[in-house]
């Protein structure tokens, strides 16, 4: 049986449709939120073929379109989630009308700002988040406290704070005025709120954290809340393997709910 005849695993199909990452799609299957041609999907090894109708929470999902990627300047005060149980404003609710369903490549916490990559392809998001890419994530960080430059440089060898081991972090002092200083901090992979926790372990309070780049993609001159799509040519040049995929499965037309 050929790949075209068999179709595509439903979790991957949903990821490429921008519904969620493959892992989250598998979780949605476990929660009985996915239906294929009117029947509940109970196993991630279910395949979607030409003409199939897929629904999430009762709403039809459009077949995957071409892979697209956007640069977004996230301001502080927004959470990087589709629905926040605390009712806080979200990145996705702030996007312009007419945007397709997108997910983020990694996250920025509530009080962090700067470059956030958004894509309509969950498979691409998963690939860009993999540490094996070796992509640097660079930040401008304002801290309050006395900066010990030797200790700062030692973070490149890895560190342990509060019993948690952190990988290599390259941090340099850019400027200092009184008890406030600006640092440039770079890392290839990070735990949740890693920069804030590591700085706290060095008796430095982070008062501002701005991501300026993610791999080859730069924040550049994007203003807060500004969104700009990465051109297909740049996307192909930077991500030749990530954007190669089989032709998408198609389904019968169905109305898409808002």
Short mmCIF file of C-alpha atoms in Angstrom, two decimals:
data_model
loop_
_atom_site.label_atom_id
_atom_site.label_comp_id
_atom_site.label_asym_id
_atom_site.label_seq_id
_atom_site.Cartn_x
_atom_site.Cartn_y
_atom_site.Cartn_z
CA UNK A 1 0.00 0.00 0.00
CA UNK A 2 1.45 3.38 -0.98
CA UNK A 3 1.62 6.43 1.31
CA UNK A 4 -0.96 8.21 -0.86
CA UNK A 5 -3.36 5.24 -0.64
CA UNK A 6 -2.93 4.78 3.09
CA UNK A 7 -3.09 8.49 3.83
CA UNK A 8 -1.48 10.26 6.79
CA UNK A 9 -1.63 9.62 10.52
CA UNK A 10 -4.32 11.82 11.98
CA UNK A 11 -2.13 13.40 14.67
CA UNK A 12 0.39 14.51 12.03
CA UNK A 13 -2.45 15.68 9.75
CA UNK A 14 -3.89 17.78 12.58
CA UNK A 15 -0.46 19.19 13.37
CA UNK A 16 0.08 20.24 9.76
CA UNK A 17 -3.38 21.84 9.83
CA UNK A 18 -2.23 24.09 12.67
CA UNK A 19 -4.65 22.60 15.22
CA UNK A 20 -1.95 21.62 17.72
CA UNK A 21 1.41 19.93 17.95
CA UNK A 22 1.43 16.21 17.19
CA UNK A 23 1.78 15.43 20.90
CA UNK A 24 -1.14 17.68 21.81
CA UNK A 25 -3.20 16.17 18.99
CA UNK A 26 -2.57 12.72 20.45
CA UNK A 27 -3.75 14.02 23.81
CA UNK A 28 -6.90 15.38 22.17
CA UNK A 29 -7.53 11.92 20.74
CA UNK A 30 -7.28 10.45 24.25
CA UNK A 31 -9.81 13.06 25.39
CA UNK A 32 -12.27 11.90 22.65
CA UNK A 33 -12.28 15.33 21.00
CA UNK A 34 -11.52 14.14 17.46
CA UNK A 35 -13.94 12.57 14.96
CA UNK A 36 -13.22 11.15 11.52
CA UNK A 37 -16.18 10.90 9.13
CA UNK A 38 -18.51 11.20 12.10
CA UNK A 39 -16.87 8.47 14.19
CA UNK A 40 -14.74 9.04 17.33
CA UNK A 41 -11.01 8.59 16.79
CA UNK A 42 -9.61 6.34 19.52
CA UNK A 43 -6.06 5.69 18.32
CA UNK A 44 -3.32 7.94 16.88
CA UNK A 45 -2.55 5.29 14.24
CA UNK A 46 -5.76 6.31 12.45
CA UNK A 47 -5.14 7.54 8.89
CA UNK A 48 -6.73 10.43 7.01
CA UNK A 49 -7.22 9.96 3.28
CA UNK A 50 -8.61 11.97 0.38
CA UNK A 51 -12.19 13.11 1.01
CA UNK A 52 -12.21 12.38 4.74
CA UNK A 53 -13.90 14.86 7.08
CA UNK A 54 -12.08 15.61 10.32
CA UNK A 55 -13.70 17.41 13.24
CA UNK A 56 -12.26 18.81 16.45
CA UNK A 57 -14.78 19.50 19.22
CA UNK A 58 -17.51 19.17 16.62
CA UNK A 59 -16.02 21.73 14.22
CA UNK A 60 -14.64 20.73 10.80
CA UNK A 61 -10.93 21.23 10.21
CA UNK A 62 -9.59 22.37 6.86
CA UNK A 63 -6.97 20.23 5.17
CA UNK A 64 -3.36 21.37 5.61
CA UNK A 65 -2.34 24.31 3.44
CA UNK A 66 1.16 25.33 2.43
CA UNK A 67 3.49 25.88 5.35
CA UNK A 68 3.60 29.49 6.52
CA UNK A 69 5.62 31.24 9.23
CA UNK A 70 5.24 34.66 10.84
CA UNK A 71 7.42 36.84 13.05
CA UNK A 72 5.43 38.48 15.83
CA UNK A 73 6.57 41.07 18.38
CA UNK A 74 4.93 39.89 21.56
CA UNK A 75 4.42 42.60 24.17
CA UNK A 76 4.49 41.78 27.86
CA UNK A 77 1.11 41.11 29.45
CA UNK A 78 0.03 38.42 26.97
CA UNK A 79 0.15 34.68 27.61
CA UNK A 80 1.21 32.31 24.84
CA UNK A 81 -1.78 30.01 24.92
CA UNK A 82 -5.06 29.71 23.05
CA UNK A 83 -7.21 29.68 26.18
CA UNK A 84 -6.11 30.87 29.59
CA UNK A 85 -7.97 29.44 32.62
CA UNK A 86 -7.31 32.69 34.49
CA UNK A 87 -8.88 34.77 31.74
CA UNK A 88 -5.71 36.70 30.94
CA UNK A 89 -5.30 38.20 27.42
CA UNK A 90 -3.60 35.84 24.99
CA UNK A 91 -1.26 36.20 22.03
CA UNK A 92 -3.71 34.49 19.70
CA UNK A 93 -6.65 36.72 20.60
CA UNK A 94 -4.46 39.73 19.78
CA UNK A 95 -3.73 38.66 16.20
CA UNK A 96 -5.37 40.44 13.25
CA UNK A 97 -8.67 39.17 11.85
CA UNK A 98 -8.27 36.85 8.90
CA UNK A 99 -5.24 35.05 10.30
CA UNK A 100 -5.38 31.28 9.82
CA UNK A 101 -5.23 28.99 12.83
CA UNK A 102 -1.64 29.17 14.10
CA UNK A 103 0.44 27.87 16.97
CA UNK A 104 3.63 29.23 18.47
CA UNK A 105 7.16 27.91 18.14
CA UNK A 106 8.02 27.67 21.82
CA UNK A 107 6.64 30.23 24.22
CA UNK A 108 7.33 33.50 25.95
CA UNK A 109 5.92 33.89 29.45
CA UNK A 110 3.50 36.58 30.55
CA UNK A 111 6.14 39.15 31.44
CA UNK A 112 8.52 38.42 28.55
CA UNK A 113 8.45 40.17 25.21
CA UNK A 114 10.06 40.13 21.80
CA UNK A 115 10.23 37.68 18.92
CA UNK A 116 7.67 34.90 18.81
CA UNK A 117 7.45 32.68 15.74
CA UNK A 118 3.97 31.58 14.67
CA UNK A 119 3.11 28.92 12.11
CA UNK A 120 0.10 27.16 10.63
CA UNK A 121 2.06 23.89 10.64
CA UNK A 122 2.39 22.05 13.95
CA UNK A 123 4.96 19.69 12.47
CA UNK A 124 7.16 22.65 11.60
CA UNK A 125 6.73 24.08 15.12
CA UNK A 126 7.86 20.77 16.61
CA UNK A 127 10.94 20.65 14.39
CA UNK A 128 11.97 24.22 15.14
CA UNK A 129 11.76 23.56 18.88
CA UNK A 130 14.07 20.54 18.78
CA UNK A 131 17.41 21.12 20.55
CA UNK A 132 19.09 19.10 17.76
CA UNK A 133 18.62 22.14 15.48
CA UNK A 134 21.33 23.85 17.50
CA UNK A 135 19.60 27.19 17.03
CA UNK A 136 20.55 29.99 19.39
CA UNK A 137 17.81 31.95 21.10
CA UNK A 138 19.15 35.38 21.98
CA UNK A 139 17.73 37.78 24.58
CA UNK A 140 18.31 41.27 25.90
CA UNK A 141 17.89 41.11 29.66
CA UNK A 142 17.70 43.97 32.13
CA UNK A 143 18.63 43.00 35.66
CA UNK A 144 18.75 44.74 39.03
CA UNK A 145 21.65 43.90 41.31
CA UNK A 146 25.42 43.62 41.31
CA UNK A 147 26.68 41.73 38.24
CA UNK A 148 29.69 39.48 38.81
CA UNK A 149 31.15 39.18 35.29
CA UNK A 150 33.30 36.14 36.10
CA UNK A 151 30.34 34.28 37.53
CA UNK A 152 28.28 35.37 34.55
CA UNK A 153 30.88 33.91 32.18
CA UNK A 154 30.91 30.63 34.14
CA UNK A 155 27.30 29.98 33.10
CA UNK A 156 28.70 28.77 29.75
CA UNK A 157 29.91 25.64 31.55
CA UNK A 158 26.44 24.85 32.91
CA UNK A 159 25.12 25.63 36.36
CA UNK A 160 23.03 24.31 39.24
CA UNK A 161 20.58 26.45 41.22
CA UNK A 162 18.08 25.16 43.78
CA UNK A 163 18.98 21.62 42.83
CA UNK A 164 18.17 22.12 39.14
CA UNK A 165 20.91 21.64 36.55
CA UNK A 166 20.93 24.07 33.65
CA UNK A 167 22.79 23.73 30.37
CA UNK A 168 25.21 26.17 28.79
CA UNK A 169 24.14 29.82 28.85
CA UNK A 170 26.30 32.51 27.26
CA UNK A 171 25.77 35.80 29.05
CA UNK A 172 27.74 39.04 28.72
CA UNK A 173 27.40 42.43 30.34
CA UNK A 174 26.51 45.15 27.82
CA UNK A 175 26.06 48.19 30.02
CA UNK A 176 25.59 49.17 33.64
CA UNK A 177 24.09 52.20 35.34
CA UNK A 178 23.92 52.09 39.10
CA UNK A 179 22.29 48.83 40.17
CA UNK A 180 20.68 48.27 36.76
CA UNK A 181 22.45 46.45 33.95
CA UNK A 182 21.68 45.15 30.47
CA UNK A 183 22.91 41.69 29.47
CA UNK A 184 22.91 39.73 26.22
CA UNK A 185 21.96 36.13 26.98
CA UNK A 186 22.03 33.23 24.49
CA UNK A 187 21.05 29.59 24.88
CA UNK A 188 20.19 26.68 22.59
CA UNK A 189 17.56 25.07 24.76
CA UNK A 190 15.93 26.14 27.95
CA UNK A 191 13.72 25.03 30.78
CA UNK A 192 10.63 26.97 31.83
CA UNK A 193 11.62 30.49 32.97
CA UNK A 194 15.26 29.40 32.89
CA UNK A 195 16.84 32.83 32.46
CA UNK A 196 14.82 34.33 35.31
CA UNK A 197 15.63 31.43 37.64
CA UNK A 198 19.35 31.40 36.83
CA UNK A 199 19.61 35.16 37.31
CA UNK A 200 17.73 34.89 40.61
CA UNK A 201 20.30 32.28 41.66
CA UNK A 202 22.96 34.94 41.08
CA UNK A 203 21.00 37.48 43.17
CA UNK A 204 19.89 39.37 40.06
CA UNK A 205 16.27 40.35 39.52
CA UNK A 206 15.10 40.34 35.90
CA UNK A 207 13.02 43.44 35.27
CA UNK A 208 12.79 43.06 31.50
CA UNK A 209 13.39 40.17 29.11
CA UNK A 210 13.24 40.61 25.32
CA UNK A 211 13.87 37.82 22.80
CA UNK A 212 15.72 39.34 19.87
CA UNK A 213 16.28 36.23 17.72
CA UNK A 214 15.34 32.60 17.30
CA UNK A 215 17.82 30.81 15.08
CA UNK A 216 18.12 32.74 11.79
CA UNK A 217 14.97 34.79 12.45
CA UNK A 218 15.38 38.26 13.96
CA UNK A 219 13.04 40.60 15.82
CA UNK A 220 14.54 43.42 13.79
CA UNK A 221 12.45 46.58 13.65
CA UNK A 222 9.09 44.93 14.35
CA UNK A 223 7.02 47.11 16.65
CA UNK A 224 5.02 45.69 19.55
CA UNK A 225 2.07 43.59 18.33
CA UNK A 226 3.35 43.88 14.76
CA UNK A 227 3.16 40.73 12.66
CA UNK A 228 5.11 39.97 9.48
CA UNK A 229 5.03 36.83 7.38
CA UNK A 230 8.32 35.21 6.40
CA UNK A 231 8.47 34.98 2.62
CA UNK A 232 8.23 31.50 1.07
CA UNK A 233 11.68 31.96 -0.46
CA UNK A 234 13.30 32.75 2.90
CA UNK A 235 11.41 29.89 4.50
CA UNK A 236 12.71 27.47 1.85
CA UNK A 237 16.25 28.80 2.20
CA UNK A 238 16.33 28.58 5.98
CA UNK A 239 14.26 25.42 6.41
CA UNK A 240 14.66 23.24 3.34
CA UNK A 241 14.05 19.98 5.18
CA UNK A 242 11.36 21.27 7.49
CA UNK A 243 9.18 22.47 4.62
CA UNK A 244 9.44 19.33 2.50
CA UNK A 245 6.34 17.18 2.90
CA UNK A 246 3.94 15.04 0.95
CA UNK A 247 0.94 16.66 -0.76
CA UNK A 248 -1.79 17.28 1.84
CA UNK A 249 -4.81 15.02 2.10
CA UNK A 250 -8.03 16.74 1.13
CA UNK A 251 -11.55 16.49 2.44
CA UNK A 252 -15.02 17.24 1.16
CA UNK A 253 -15.93 20.93 1.52
CA UNK A 254 -17.53 21.84 4.83
CA UNK A 255 -18.32 25.15 6.49
CA UNK A 256 -15.68 26.37 8.92
CA UNK A 257 -17.07 27.84 12.12
CA UNK A 258 -15.58 31.05 13.41
#
